[in-house]
Amino acid sequence: MTKWARRLPLHPVLGRARRAWLALCLLIGVPAAGLADIQSARFIGPTTHYDHGILGDAVEYSGMVVTLSGGRRFLVGHSEGERVFEDTAPRLWDVTGDGAPEVVVIETDPPRGAQLAIYGEVAGRIEKIAATPHIGQTHRWLAPIGAADLDGDGHIELAYIDRPHLAKTLRIWRYQDGKLLHVADHKGLTNHRIGWTHIPGGLRNCNGSELVTANADWTRIMATRFDGKTAQPRDIGPHKGPESLNAALRCK
């Protein structure tokens, strides 16, 4: 089951946070001596240069710190005015199927909109190992749902809602041979409203993996399965607010 994430409130002032981020850049990122698993990830470097505000405020993040087992830390950072992490928090999802997590984030290029990006450990360093294409236009966003072997073929699929306020389209990608392959779409589903600091619903396993979202007009809860070819939503009850989507993850 994938637990939904709420965007953390911004407590430090931006100037102080940027100075701390620059100091951190000087302290981390030394290559590890050997292979290690990812233990945690967090965003740093709050920035206001991208004025989308889809998550309720004008603040996004220009950097991310990833910690490996043994305590080694790595910085993934973008210069001021460039890409941002337009997200609630990094997700630790096993994308490669090896039992160890990768870091999955919403990463936005201001002129081209959001993409789903995967960062993993490569020879003791943290690198972007795969990503979906950017949506293609500024102020366009996506909302992740979850990652699992949805069709039982031995490969992990990742799912998100493309433009949950506009296109309301489920997209499913398969990670295979080091690449993301687009395998299915289904219109008429959503999982986020403008200004929400969280993305409700997610992945559940109720005698098989299902993607929990709302329908396009926010009246019903939908559980979608993927058979390897098509996405197959089914109605599992009335939508009564975001907590009802989260409750549906418990398979009751």
JSON list of C-alpha atoms in Angstrom, two decimals:
[
{"chain": "A", "resi": 1, "resn": "MET", "atom": "CA", "xyz": [0.00, 0.00, 0.00]},
{"chain": "A", "resi": 2, "resn": "THR", "atom": "CA", "xyz": [1.30, 3.43, -0.92]},
{"chain": "A", "resi": 3, "resn": "LYS", "atom": "CA", "xyz": [0.71, 6.05, 1.76]},
{"chain": "A", "resi": 4, "resn": "TRP", "atom": "CA", "xyz": [-0.32, 9.48, 0.50]},
{"chain": "A", "resi": 5, "resn": "ALA", "atom": "CA", "xyz": [2.00, 12.35, 1.25]},
{"chain": "A", "resi": 6, "resn": "ARG", "atom": "CA", "xyz": [1.16, 15.83, 2.52]},
{"chain": "A", "resi": 7, "resn": "ARG", "atom": "CA", "xyz": [3.30, 18.79, 1.51]},
{"chain": "A", "resi": 8, "resn": "LEU", "atom": "CA", "xyz": [5.34, 19.88, 4.52]},
{"chain": "A", "resi": 9, "resn": "PRO", "atom": "CA", "xyz": [4.91, 23.50, 5.72]},
{"chain": "A", "resi": 10, "resn": "LEU", "atom": "CA", "xyz": [7.79, 25.85, 5.01]},
{"chain": "A", "resi": 11, "resn": "HIS", "atom": "CA", "xyz": [9.15, 27.02, 8.37]},
{"chain": "A", "resi": 12, "resn": "PRO", "atom": "CA", "xyz": [12.57, 28.65, 7.68]},
{"chain": "A", "resi": 13, "resn": "VAL", "atom": "CA", "xyz": [12.79, 31.85, 5.72]},
{"chain": "A", "resi": 14, "resn": "LEU", "atom": "CA", "xyz": [13.96, 31.42, 2.15]},
{"chain": "A", "resi": 15, "resn": "GLY", "atom": "CA", "xyz": [17.21, 33.33, 2.51]},
{"chain": "A", "resi": 16, "resn": "ARG", "atom": "CA", "xyz": [18.38, 31.29, 5.48]},
{"chain": "A", "resi": 17, "resn": "ALA", "atom": "CA", "xyz": [17.38, 28.03, 3.76]},
{"chain": "A", "resi": 18, "resn": "ARG", "atom": "CA", "xyz": [19.29, 28.94, 0.60]},
{"chain": "A", "resi": 19, "resn": "ARG", "atom": "CA", "xyz": [22.44, 29.71, 2.61]},
{"chain": "A", "resi": 20, "resn": "ALA", "atom": "CA", "xyz": [22.15, 26.36, 4.38]},
{"chain": "A", "resi": 21, "resn": "TRP", "atom": "CA", "xyz": [21.67, 24.62, 1.03]},
{"chain": "A", "resi": 22, "resn": "LEU", "atom": "CA", "xyz": [24.79, 26.22, -0.42]},
{"chain": "A", "resi": 23, "resn": "ALA", "atom": "CA", "xyz": [26.79, 25.13, 2.62]},
{"chain": "A", "resi": 24, "resn": "LEU", "atom": "CA", "xyz": [25.44, 21.61, 2.23]},
{"chain": "A", "resi": 25, "resn": "CYS", "atom": "CA", "xyz": [26.58, 21.55, -1.40]},
{"chain": "A", "resi": 26, "resn": "LEU", "atom": "CA", "xyz": [30.14, 21.85, -0.13]},
{"chain": "A", "resi": 27, "resn": "LEU", "atom": "CA", "xyz": [29.76, 19.03, 2.39]},
{"chain": "A", "resi": 28, "resn": "ILE", "atom": "CA", "xyz": [28.13, 16.18, 0.48]},
{"chain": "A", "resi": 29, "resn": "GLY", "atom": "CA", "xyz": [28.32, 14.38, -2.83]},
{"chain": "A", "resi": 30, "resn": "VAL", "atom": "CA", "xyz": [31.64, 12.57, -2.31]},
{"chain": "A", "resi": 31, "resn": "PRO", "atom": "CA", "xyz": [31.43, 9.20, -4.11]},
{"chain": "A", "resi": 32, "resn": "ALA", "atom": "CA", "xyz": [30.81, 6.24, -1.84]},
{"chain": "A", "resi": 33, "resn": "ALA", "atom": "CA", "xyz": [33.41, 3.53, -1.58]},
{"chain": "A", "resi": 34, "resn": "GLY", "atom": "CA", "xyz": [30.95, 0.80, -2.56]},
{"chain": "A", "resi": 35, "resn": "LEU", "atom": "CA", "xyz": [27.36, 0.06, -3.45]},
{"chain": "A", "resi": 36, "resn": "ALA", "atom": "CA", "xyz": [24.69, 1.05, -0.92]},
{"chain": "A", "resi": 37, "resn": "ASP", "atom": "CA", "xyz": [20.91, 1.21, -0.68]},
{"chain": "A", "resi": 38, "resn": "ILE", "atom": "CA", "xyz": [18.91, 4.42, -0.54]},
{"chain": "A", "resi": 39, "resn": "GLN", "atom": "CA", "xyz": [17.63, 5.04, 2.99]},
{"chain": "A", "resi": 40, "resn": "SER", "atom": "CA", "xyz": [15.89, 8.42, 2.77]},
{"chain": "A", "resi": 41, "resn": "ALA", "atom": "CA", "xyz": [15.41, 11.55, 0.66]},
{"chain": "A", "resi": 42, "resn": "ARG", "atom": "CA", "xyz": [14.24, 15.09, 1.36]},
{"chain": "A", "resi": 43, "resn": "PHE", "atom": "CA", "xyz": [13.86, 18.34, -0.54]},
{"chain": "A", "resi": 44, "resn": "ILE", "atom": "CA", "xyz": [15.99, 21.41, 0.22]},
{"chain": "A", "resi": 45, "resn": "GLY", "atom": "CA", "xyz": [16.62, 24.80, -1.36]},
{"chain": "A", "resi": 46, "resn": "PRO", "atom": "CA", "xyz": [13.17, 26.42, -1.37]},
{"chain": "A", "resi": 47, "resn": "THR", "atom": "CA", "xyz": [12.66, 28.73, -4.33]},
{"chain": "A", "resi": 48, "resn": "THR", "atom": "CA", "xyz": [9.88, 30.96, -5.67]},
{"chain": "A", "resi": 49, "resn": "HIS", "atom": "CA", "xyz": [11.02, 31.49, -9.26]},
{"chain": "A", "resi": 50, "resn": "TYR", "atom": "CA", "xyz": [8.37, 29.12, -10.68]},
{"chain": "A", "resi": 51, "resn": "ASP", "atom": "CA", "xyz": [4.98, 30.70, -10.07]},
{"chain": "A", "resi": 52, "resn": "HIS", "atom": "CA", "xyz": [2.64, 27.74, -10.55]},
{"chain": "A", "resi": 53, "resn": "GLY", "atom": "CA", "xyz": [1.53, 27.27, -6.92]},
{"chain": "A", "resi": 54, "resn": "ILE", "atom": "CA", "xyz": [-0.40, 24.08, -7.63]},
{"chain": "A", "resi": 55, "resn": "LEU", "atom": "CA", "xyz": [0.28, 22.74, -4.12]},
{"chain": "A", "resi": 56, "resn": "GLY", "atom": "CA", "xyz": [-1.11, 25.74, -2.28]},
{"chain": "A", "resi": 57, "resn": "ASP", "atom": "CA", "xyz": [1.85, 28.11, -2.12]},
{"chain": "A", "resi": 58, "resn": "ALA", "atom": "CA", "xyz": [4.50, 29.72, -4.31]},
{"chain": "A", "resi": 59, "resn": "VAL", "atom": "CA", "xyz": [7.40, 27.66, -2.94]},
{"chain": "A", "resi": 60, "resn": "GLU", "atom": "CA", "xyz": [9.04, 24.73, -4.76]},
{"chain": "A", "resi": 61, "resn": "TYR", "atom": "CA", "xyz": [12.47, 23.15, -4.21]},
{"chain": "A", "resi": 62, "resn": "SER", "atom": "CA", "xyz": [15.69, 23.37, -6.17]},
{"chain": "A", "resi": 63, "resn": "GLY", "atom": "CA", "xyz": [17.52, 20.52, -4.44]},
{"chain": "A", "resi": 64, "resn": "MET", "atom": "CA", "xyz": [17.17, 17.09, -2.90]},
{"chain": "A", "resi": 65, "resn": "VAL", "atom": "CA", "xyz": [19.38, 15.26, -0.42]},
{"chain": "A", "resi": 66, "resn": "VAL", "atom": "CA", "xyz": [19.49, 11.47, -0.74]},
{"chain": "A", "resi": 67, "resn": "THR", "atom": "CA", "xyz": [20.99, 9.42, 2.11]},
{"chain": "A", "resi": 68, "resn": "LEU", "atom": "CA", "xyz": [22.46, 5.97, 1.50]},
{"chain": "A", "resi": 69, "resn": "SER", "atom": "CA", "xyz": [22.95, 3.17, 3.99]},
{"chain": "A", "resi": 70, "resn": "GLY", "atom": "CA", "xyz": [25.99, 3.98, 6.12]},
{"chain": "A", "resi": 71, "resn": "GLY", "atom": "CA", "xyz": [25.05, 7.66, 6.19]},
{"chain": "A", "resi": 72, "resn": "ARG", "atom": "CA", "xyz": [26.59, 8.83, 2.91]},
{"chain": "A", "resi": 73, "resn": "ARG", "atom": "CA", "xyz": [24.61, 11.75, 1.48]},
{"chain": "A", "resi": 74, "resn": "PHE", "atom": "CA", "xyz": [24.28, 13.08, -2.05]},
{"chain": "A", "resi": 75, "resn": "LEU", "atom": "CA", "xyz": [22.88, 16.33, -3.39]},
{"chain": "A", "resi": 76, "resn": "VAL", "atom": "CA", "xyz": [20.73, 16.52, -6.51]},
{"chain": "A", "resi": 77, "resn": "GLY", "atom": "CA", "xyz": [20.55, 20.23, -7.24]},
{"chain": "A", "resi": 78, "resn": "HIS", "atom": "CA", "xyz": [19.43, 22.70, -9.89]},
{"chain": "A", "resi": 79, "resn": "SER", "atom": "CA", "xyz": [20.59, 26.29, -10.31]},
{"chain": "A", "resi": 80, "resn": "GLU", "atom": "CA", "xyz": [18.27, 29.14, -9.41]},
{"chain": "A", "resi": 81, "resn": "GLY", "atom": "CA", "xyz": [15.82, 29.74, -12.27]},
{"chain": "A", "resi": 82, "resn": "GLU", "atom": "CA", "xyz": [16.12, 26.21, -13.65]},
{"chain": "A", "resi": 83, "resn": "ARG", "atom": "CA", "xyz": [14.23, 22.99, -12.84]},
{"chain": "A", "resi": 84, "resn": "VAL", "atom": "CA", "xyz": [12.33, 22.55, -9.59]},
{"chain": "A", "resi": 85, "resn": "PHE", "atom": "CA", "xyz": [10.92, 19.68, -7.58]},
{"chain": "A", "resi": 86, "resn": "GLU", "atom": "CA", "xyz": [7.21, 20.53, -7.69]},
{"chain": "A", "resi": 87, "resn": "ASP", "atom": "CA", "xyz": [6.15, 17.91, -5.22]},
{"chain": "A", "resi": 88, "resn": "THR", "atom": "CA", "xyz": [4.94, 17.03, -1.73]},
{"chain": "A", "resi": 89, "resn": "ALA", "atom": "CA", "xyz": [7.96, 14.86, -0.77]},
{"chain": "A", "resi": 90, "resn": "PRO", "atom": "CA", "xyz": [10.29, 12.33, -2.46]},
{"chain": "A", "resi": 91, "resn": "ARG", "atom": "CA", "xyz": [8.90, 8.78, -2.67]},
{"chain": "A", "resi": 92, "resn": "LEU", "atom": "CA", "xyz": [10.99, 5.69, -1.95]},
{"chain": "A", "resi": 93, "resn": "TRP", "atom": "CA", "xyz": [9.59, 3.16, -4.44]},
{"chain": "A", "resi": 94, "resn": "ASP", "atom": "CA", "xyz": [11.25, 0.03, -5.77]},
{"chain": "A", "resi": 95, "resn": "VAL", "atom": "CA", "xyz": [11.16, 0.70, -9.51]},
{"chain": "A", "resi": 96, "resn": "THR", "atom": "CA", "xyz": [13.80, -1.75, -10.74]},
{"chain": "A", "resi": 97, "resn": "GLY", "atom": "CA", "xyz": [12.33, -4.74, -8.90]},
{"chain": "A", "resi": 98, "resn": "ASP", "atom": "CA", "xyz": [15.53, -5.59, -7.01]},
{"chain": "A", "resi": 99, "resn": "GLY", "atom": "CA", "xyz": [14.02, -5.10, -3.57]},
{"chain": "A", "resi": 100, "resn": "ALA", "atom": "CA", "xyz": [15.81, -1.80, -2.90]},
{"chain": "A", "resi": 101, "resn": "PRO", "atom": "CA", "xyz": [14.10, 1.58, -3.34]},
{"chain": "A", "resi": 102, "resn": "GLU", "atom": "CA", "xyz": [14.70, 4.30, -5.88]},
{"chain": "A", "resi": 103, "resn": "VAL", "atom": "CA", "xyz": [13.60, 7.93, -5.39]},
{"chain": "A", "resi": 104, "resn": "VAL", "atom": "CA", "xyz": [10.57, 9.00, -7.46]},
{"chain": "A", "resi": 105, "resn": "VAL", "atom": "CA", "xyz": [9.75, 12.72, -7.73]},
{"chain": "A", "resi": 106, "resn": "ILE", "atom": "CA", "xyz": [7.80, 15.24, -9.76]},
{"chain": "A", "resi": 107, "resn": "GLU", "atom": "CA", "xyz": [10.46, 17.35, -11.49]},
{"chain": "A", "resi": 108, "resn": "THR", "atom": "CA", "xyz": [9.41, 20.41, -13.48]},
{"chain": "A", "resi": 109, "resn": "ASP", "atom": "CA", "xyz": [11.17, 22.34, -16.21]},
{"chain": "A", "resi": 110, "resn": "PRO", "atom": "CA", "xyz": [9.38, 25.72, -16.16]},
{"chain": "A", "resi": 111, "resn": "PRO", "atom": "CA", "xyz": [8.95, 26.04, -19.96]},
{"chain": "A", "resi": 112, "resn": "ARG", "atom": "CA", "xyz": [7.95, 22.38, -20.46]},
{"chain": "A", "resi": 113, "resn": "GLY", "atom": "CA", "xyz": [5.97, 21.41, -17.37]},
{"chain": "A", "resi": 114, "resn": "ALA", "atom": "CA", "xyz": [6.29, 18.40, -15.11]},
{"chain": "A", "resi": 115, "resn": "GLN", "atom": "CA", "xyz": [7.74, 14.92, -15.57]},
{"chain": "A", "resi": 116, "resn": "LEU", "atom": "CA", "xyz": [7.98, 11.85, -13.34]},
{"chain": "A", "resi": 117, "resn": "ALA", "atom": "CA", "xyz": [11.68, 11.33, -12.62]},
{"chain": "A", "resi": 118, "resn": "ILE", "atom": "CA", "xyz": [13.45, 8.35, -11.05]},
{"chain": "A", "resi": 119, "resn": "TYR", "atom": "CA", "xyz": [16.76, 8.71, -9.20]},
{"chain": "A", "resi": 120, "resn": "GLY", "atom": "CA", "xyz": [18.77, 5.65, -8.26]},
{"chain": "A", "resi": 121, "resn": "GLU", "atom": "CA", "xyz": [22.12, 4.47, -6.96]},
{"chain": "A", "resi": 122, "resn": "VAL", "atom": "CA", "xyz": [24.61, 3.97, -9.79]},
{"chain": "A", "resi": 123, "resn": "ALA", "atom": "CA", "xyz": [28.11, 2.81, -8.79]},
{"chain": "A", "resi": 124, "resn": "GLY", "atom": "CA", "xyz": [27.87, 4.51, -5.43]},
{"chain": "A", "resi": 125, "resn": "ARG", "atom": "CA", "xyz": [26.38, 7.77, -6.70]},
{"chain": "A", "resi": 126, "resn": "ILE", "atom": "CA", "xyz": [22.84, 9.09, -7.11]},
{"chain": "A", "resi": 127, "resn": "GLU", "atom": "CA", "xyz": [21.82, 9.72, -10.72]},
{"chain": "A", "resi": 128, "resn": "LYS", "atom": "CA", "xyz": [18.60, 10.14, -12.69]},
{"chain": "A", "resi": 129, "resn": "ILE", "atom": "CA", "xyz": [18.06, 6.70, -14.22]},
{"chain": "A", "resi": 130, "resn": "ALA", "atom": "CA", "xyz": [14.79, 7.29, -16.11]},
{"chain": "A", "resi": 131, "resn": "ALA", "atom": "CA", "xyz": [12.02, 9.85, -16.59]},
{"chain": "A", "resi": 132, "resn": "THR", "atom": "CA", "xyz": [8.79, 10.33, -18.48]},
{"chain": "A", "resi": 133, "resn": "PRO", "atom": "CA", "xyz": [8.68, 13.13, -21.06]},
{"chain": "A", "resi": 134, "resn": "HIS", "atom": "CA", "xyz": [7.75, 16.55, -19.78]},
{"chain": "A", "resi": 135, "resn": "ILE", "atom": "CA", "xyz": [4.07, 17.31, -20.32]},
{"chain": "A", "resi": 136, "resn": "GLY", "atom": "CA", "xyz": [5.18, 19.95, -22.82]},
{"chain": "A", "resi": 137, "resn": "GLN", "atom": "CA", "xyz": [3.84, 23.26, -21.52]},
{"chain": "A", "resi": 138, "resn": "THR", "atom": "CA", "xyz": [4.47, 25.51, -18.55]},
{"chain": "A", "resi": 139, "resn": "HIS", "atom": "CA", "xyz": [2.07, 25.28, -15.59]},
{"chain": "A", "resi": 140, "resn": "ARG", "atom": "CA", "xyz": [1.16, 21.69, -16.39]},
{"chain": "A", "resi": 141, "resn": "TRP", "atom": "CA", "xyz": [1.55, 19.08, -13.65]},
{"chain": "A", "resi": 142, "resn": "LEU", "atom": "CA", "xyz": [1.05, 15.40, -12.81]},
{"chain": "A", "resi": 143, "resn": "ALA", "atom": "CA", "xyz": [0.14, 13.56, -9.62]},
{"chain": "A", "resi": 144, "resn": "PRO", "atom": "CA", "xyz": [1.78, 10.18, -8.86]},
{"chain": "A", "resi": 145, "resn": "ILE", "atom": "CA", "xyz": [-0.27, 7.18, -7.70]},
{"chain": "A", "resi": 146, "resn": "GLY", "atom": "CA", "xyz": [2.11, 4.28, -7.11]},
{"chain": "A", "resi": 147, "resn": "ALA", "atom": "CA", "xyz": [4.56, 1.68, -8.42]},
{"chain": "A", "resi": 148, "resn": "ALA", "atom": "CA", "xyz": [4.11, -2.10, -8.51]},
{"chain": "A", "resi": 149, "resn": "ASP", "atom": "CA", "xyz": [4.13, -5.08, -10.87]},
{"chain": "A", "resi": 150, "resn": "LEU", "atom": "CA", "xyz": [0.53, -4.43, -11.83]},
{"chain": "A", "resi": 151, "resn": "ASP", "atom": "CA", "xyz": [0.18, -7.20, -14.43]},
{"chain": "A", "resi": 152, "resn": "GLY", "atom": "CA", "xyz": [2.43, -9.88, -12.95]},
{"chain": "A", "resi": 153, "resn": "ASP", "atom": "CA", "xyz": [4.97, -9.90, -15.78]},
{"chain": "A", "resi": 154, "resn": "GLY", "atom": "CA", "xyz": [7.99, -9.34, -13.50]},
{"chain": "A", "resi": 155, "resn": "HIS", "atom": "CA", "xyz": [8.43, -5.66, -14.39]},
{"chain": "A", "resi": 156, "resn": "ILE", "atom": "CA", "xyz": [7.38, -2.68, -12.27]},
{"chain": "A", "resi": 157, "resn": "GLU", "atom": "CA", "xyz": [4.74, -0.28, -13.58]},
{"chain": "A", "resi": 158, "resn": "LEU", "atom": "CA", "xyz": [4.46, 3.33, -12.43]},
{"chain": "A", "resi": 159, "resn": "ALA", "atom": "CA", "xyz": [1.18, 5.22, -12.57]},
{"chain": "A", "resi": 160, "resn": "TYR", "atom": "CA", "xyz": [0.19, 8.87, -12.33]},
{"chain": "A", "resi": 161, "resn": "ILE", "atom": "CA", "xyz": [-2.61, 11.22, -13.31]},
{"chain": "A", "resi": 162, "resn": "ASP", "atom": "CA", "xyz": [-1.58, 13.52, -16.13]},
{"chain": "A", "resi": 163, "resn": "ARG", "atom": "CA", "xyz": [-2.96, 17.03, -15.45]},
{"chain": "A", "resi": 164, "resn": "PRO", "atom": "CA", "xyz": [-5.43, 16.02, -12.70]},
{"chain": "A", "resi": 165, "resn": "HIS", "atom": "CA", "xyz": [-7.25, 19.36, -13.02]},
{"chain": "A", "resi": 166, "resn": "LEU", "atom": "CA", "xyz": [-7.45, 19.41, -16.85]},
{"chain": "A", "resi": 167, "resn": "ALA", "atom": "CA", "xyz": [-6.76, 16.21, -18.83]},
{"chain": "A", "resi": 168, "resn": "LYS", "atom": "CA", "xyz": [-7.63, 13.88, -15.90]},
{"chain": "A", "resi": 169, "resn": "THR", "atom": "CA", "xyz": [-5.86, 10.98, -17.61]},
{"chain": "A", "resi": 170, "resn": "LEU", "atom": "CA", "xyz": [-4.30, 7.93, -15.95]},
{"chain": "A", "resi": 171, "resn": "ARG", "atom": "CA", "xyz": [-0.97, 7.04, -17.53]},
{"chain": "A", "resi": 172, "resn": "ILE", "atom": "CA", "xyz": [0.91, 3.81, -16.85]},
{"chain": "A", "resi": 173, "resn": "TRP", "atom": "CA", "xyz": [4.59, 3.26, -17.66]},
{"chain": "A", "resi": 174, "resn": "ARG", "atom": "CA", "xyz": [6.66, 0.08, -17.35]},
{"chain": "A", "resi": 175, "resn": "TYR", "atom": "CA", "xyz": [10.29, 0.15, -16.21]},
{"chain": "A", "resi": 176, "resn": "GLN", "atom": "CA", "xyz": [12.12, -2.34, -18.42]},
{"chain": "A", "resi": 177, "resn": "ASP", "atom": "CA", "xyz": [15.73, -2.61, -19.62]},
{"chain": "A", "resi": 178, "resn": "GLY", "atom": "CA", "xyz": [16.61, 0.65, -17.90]},
{"chain": "A", "resi": 179, "resn": "LYS", "atom": "CA", "xyz": [13.86, 2.64, -19.63]},
{"chain": "A", "resi": 180, "resn": "LEU", "atom": "CA", "xyz": [10.27, 3.71, -19.04]},
{"chain": "A", "resi": 181, "resn": "LEU", "atom": "CA", "xyz": [7.89, 2.32, -21.66]},
{"chain": "A", "resi": 182, "resn": "HIS", "atom": "CA", "xyz": [4.42, 3.85, -22.01]},
{"chain": "A", "resi": 183, "resn": "VAL", "atom": "CA", "xyz": [1.93, 0.97, -21.82]},
{"chain": "A", "resi": 184, "resn": "ALA", "atom": "CA", "xyz": [-1.58, 2.33, -21.14]},
{"chain": "A", "resi": 185, "resn": "ASP", "atom": "CA", "xyz": [-3.82, 5.37, -20.66]},
{"chain": "A", "resi": 186, "resn": "HIS", "atom": "CA", "xyz": [-7.35, 5.84, -19.36]},
{"chain": "A", "resi": 187, "resn": "LYS", "atom": "CA", "xyz": [-9.27, 9.12, -19.32]},
{"chain": "A", "resi": 188, "resn": "GLY", "atom": "CA", "xyz": [-11.77, 10.25, -16.73]},
{"chain": "A", "resi": 189, "resn": "LEU", "atom": "CA", "xyz": [-9.76, 9.77, -13.51]},
{"chain": "A", "resi": 190, "resn": "THR", "atom": "CA", "xyz": [-8.19, 12.25, -11.08]},
{"chain": "A", "resi": 191, "resn": "ASN", "atom": "CA", "xyz": [-6.54, 12.46, -7.66]},
{"chain": "A", "resi": 192, "resn": "HIS", "atom": "CA", "xyz": [-5.79, 16.12, -6.85]},
{"chain": "A", "resi": 193, "resn": "ARG", "atom": "CA", "xyz": [-7.50, 19.51, -6.59]},
{"chain": "A", "resi": 194, "resn": "ILE", "atom": "CA", "xyz": [-5.69, 22.83, -7.06]},
{"chain": "A", "resi": 195, "resn": "GLY", "atom": "CA", "xyz": [-4.25, 24.02, -3.75]},
{"chain": "A", "resi": 196, "resn": "TRP", "atom": "CA", "xyz": [-4.27, 20.65, -1.98]},
{"chain": "A", "resi": 197, "resn": "THR", "atom": "CA", "xyz": [-1.04, 20.03, -0.11]},
{"chain": "A", "resi": 198, "resn": "HIS", "atom": "CA", "xyz": [-1.43, 16.26, -0.49]},
{"chain": "A", "resi": 199, "resn": "ILE", "atom": "CA", "xyz": [-2.25, 13.62, -3.11]},
{"chain": "A", "resi": 200, "resn": "PRO", "atom": "CA", "xyz": [-4.88, 11.24, -1.70]},
{"chain": "A", "resi": 201, "resn": "GLY", "atom": "CA", "xyz": [-5.46, 7.65, -2.77]},
{"chain": "A", "resi": 202, "resn": "GLY", "atom": "CA", "xyz": [-2.62, 5.58, -4.16]},
{"chain": "A", "resi": 203, "resn": "LEU", "atom": "CA", "xyz": [-1.76, 1.91, -4.57]},
{"chain": "A", "resi": 204, "resn": "ARG", "atom": "CA", "xyz": [-3.48, -0.92, -2.70]},
{"chain": "A", "resi": 205, "resn": "ASN", "atom": "CA", "xyz": [-3.26, -4.70, -2.84]},
{"chain": "A", "resi": 206, "resn": "CYS", "atom": "CA", "xyz": [-6.68, -6.28, -2.34]},
{"chain": "A", "resi": 207, "resn": "ASN", "atom": "CA", "xyz": [-6.21, -9.71, -3.97]},
{"chain": "A", "resi": 208, "resn": "GLY", "atom": "CA", "xyz": [-4.21, -7.90, -6.65]},
{"chain": "A", "resi": 209, "resn": "SER", "atom": "CA", "xyz": [-2.72, -4.45, -7.14]},
{"chain": "A", "resi": 210, "resn": "GLU", "atom": "CA", "xyz": [-5.15, -1.60, -7.77]},
{"chain": "A", "resi": 211, "resn": "LEU", "atom": "CA", "xyz": [-4.74, 2.15, -8.32]},
{"chain": "A", "resi": 212, "resn": "VAL", "atom": "CA", "xyz": [-7.16, 4.16, -6.16]},
{"chain": "A", "resi": 213, "resn": "THR", "atom": "CA", "xyz": [-8.35, 7.51, -7.56]},
{"chain": "A", "resi": 214, "resn": "ALA", "atom": "CA", "xyz": [-11.57, 9.46, -8.01]},
{"chain": "A", "resi": 215, "resn": "ASN", "atom": "CA", "xyz": [-13.58, 9.71, -11.19]},
{"chain": "A", "resi": 216, "resn": "ALA", "atom": "CA", "xyz": [-13.39, 12.95, -13.17]},
{"chain": "A", "resi": 217, "resn": "ASP", "atom": "CA", "xyz": [-16.26, 14.72, -11.39]},
{"chain": "A", "resi": 218, "resn": "TRP", "atom": "CA", "xyz": [-15.25, 13.65, -7.87]},
{"chain": "A", "resi": 219, "resn": "THR", "atom": "CA", "xyz": [-18.42, 11.66, -7.19]},
{"chain": "A", "resi": 220, "resn": "ARG", "atom": "CA", "xyz": [-17.06, 8.08, -7.09]},
{"chain": "A", "resi": 221, "resn": "ILE", "atom": "CA", "xyz": [-13.98, 6.19, -5.91]},
{"chain": "A", "resi": 222, "resn": "MET", "atom": "CA", "xyz": [-12.36, 4.12, -8.65]},
{"chain": "A", "resi": 223, "resn": "ALA", "atom": "CA", "xyz": [-10.01, 1.13, -8.30]},
{"chain": "A", "resi": 224, "resn": "THR", "atom": "CA", "xyz": [-8.09, 0.44, -11.52]},
{"chain": "A", "resi": 225, "resn": "ARG", "atom": "CA", "xyz": [-6.30, -2.76, -12.49]},
{"chain": "A", "resi": 226, "resn": "PHE", "atom": "CA", "xyz": [-3.91, -3.23, -15.40]},
{"chain": "A", "resi": 227, "resn": "ASP", "atom": "CA", "xyz": [-3.90, -6.54, -17.31]},
{"chain": "A", "resi": 228, "resn": "GLY", "atom": "CA", "xyz": [-0.80, -5.86, -19.37]},
{"chain": "A", "resi": 229, "resn": "LYS", "atom": "CA", "xyz": [-2.71, -4.16, -22.17]},
{"chain": "A", "resi": 230, "resn": "THR", "atom": "CA", "xyz": [-5.50, -1.98, -20.80]},
{"chain": "A", "resi": 231, "resn": "ALA", "atom": "CA", "xyz": [-6.39, -0.11, -17.62]},
{"chain": "A", "resi": 232, "resn": "GLN", "atom": "CA", "xyz": [-9.68, -1.34, -16.17]},
{"chain": "A", "resi": 233, "resn": "PRO", "atom": "CA", "xyz": [-11.35, 0.96, -13.58]},
{"chain": "A", "resi": 234, "resn": "ARG", "atom": "CA", "xyz": [-14.25, -0.17, -11.41]},
{"chain": "A", "resi": 235, "resn": "ASP", "atom": "CA", "xyz": [-16.50, 1.80, -9.07]},
{"chain": "A", "resi": 236, "resn": "ILE", "atom": "CA", "xyz": [-15.95, 0.87, -5.40]},
{"chain": "A", "resi": 237, "resn": "GLY", "atom": "CA", "xyz": [-18.10, 3.48, -3.67]},
{"chain": "A", "resi": 238, "resn": "PRO", "atom": "CA", "xyz": [-19.01, 7.14, -3.25]},
{"chain": "A", "resi": 239, "resn": "HIS", "atom": "CA", "xyz": [-16.34, 9.81, -2.95]},
{"chain": "A", "resi": 240, "resn": "LYS", "atom": "CA", "xyz": [-16.81, 11.75, 0.30]},
{"chain": "A", "resi": 241, "resn": "GLY", "atom": "CA", "xyz": [-13.63, 13.82, 0.34]},
{"chain": "A", "resi": 242, "resn": "PRO", "atom": "CA", "xyz": [-9.92, 12.97, 0.21]},
{"chain": "A", "resi": 243, "resn": "GLU", "atom": "CA", "xyz": [-10.08, 10.86, 3.38]},
{"chain": "A", "resi": 244, "resn": "SER", "atom": "CA", "xyz": [-12.45, 8.47, 1.64]},
{"chain": "A", "resi": 245, "resn": "LEU", "atom": "CA", "xyz": [-9.77, 7.82, -0.99]},
{"chain": "A", "resi": 246, "resn": "ASN", "atom": "CA", "xyz": [-7.23, 7.11, 1.72]},
{"chain": "A", "resi": 247, "resn": "ALA", "atom": "CA", "xyz": [-9.66, 4.83, 3.55]},
{"chain": "A", "resi": 248, "resn": "ALA", "atom": "CA", "xyz": [-10.13, 2.81, 0.36]},
{"chain": "A", "resi": 249, "resn": "LEU", "atom": "CA", "xyz": [-6.45, 1.82, 0.54]},
{"chain": "A", "resi": 250, "resn": "ARG", "atom": "CA", "xyz": [-7.30, -0.38, 3.52]},
{"chain": "A", "resi": 251, "resn": "CYS", "atom": "CA", "xyz": [-9.37, -2.81, 1.37]},
{"chain": "A", "resi": 252, "resn": "LYS", "atom": "CA", "xyz": [-12.48, -2.64, 3.58]}
]
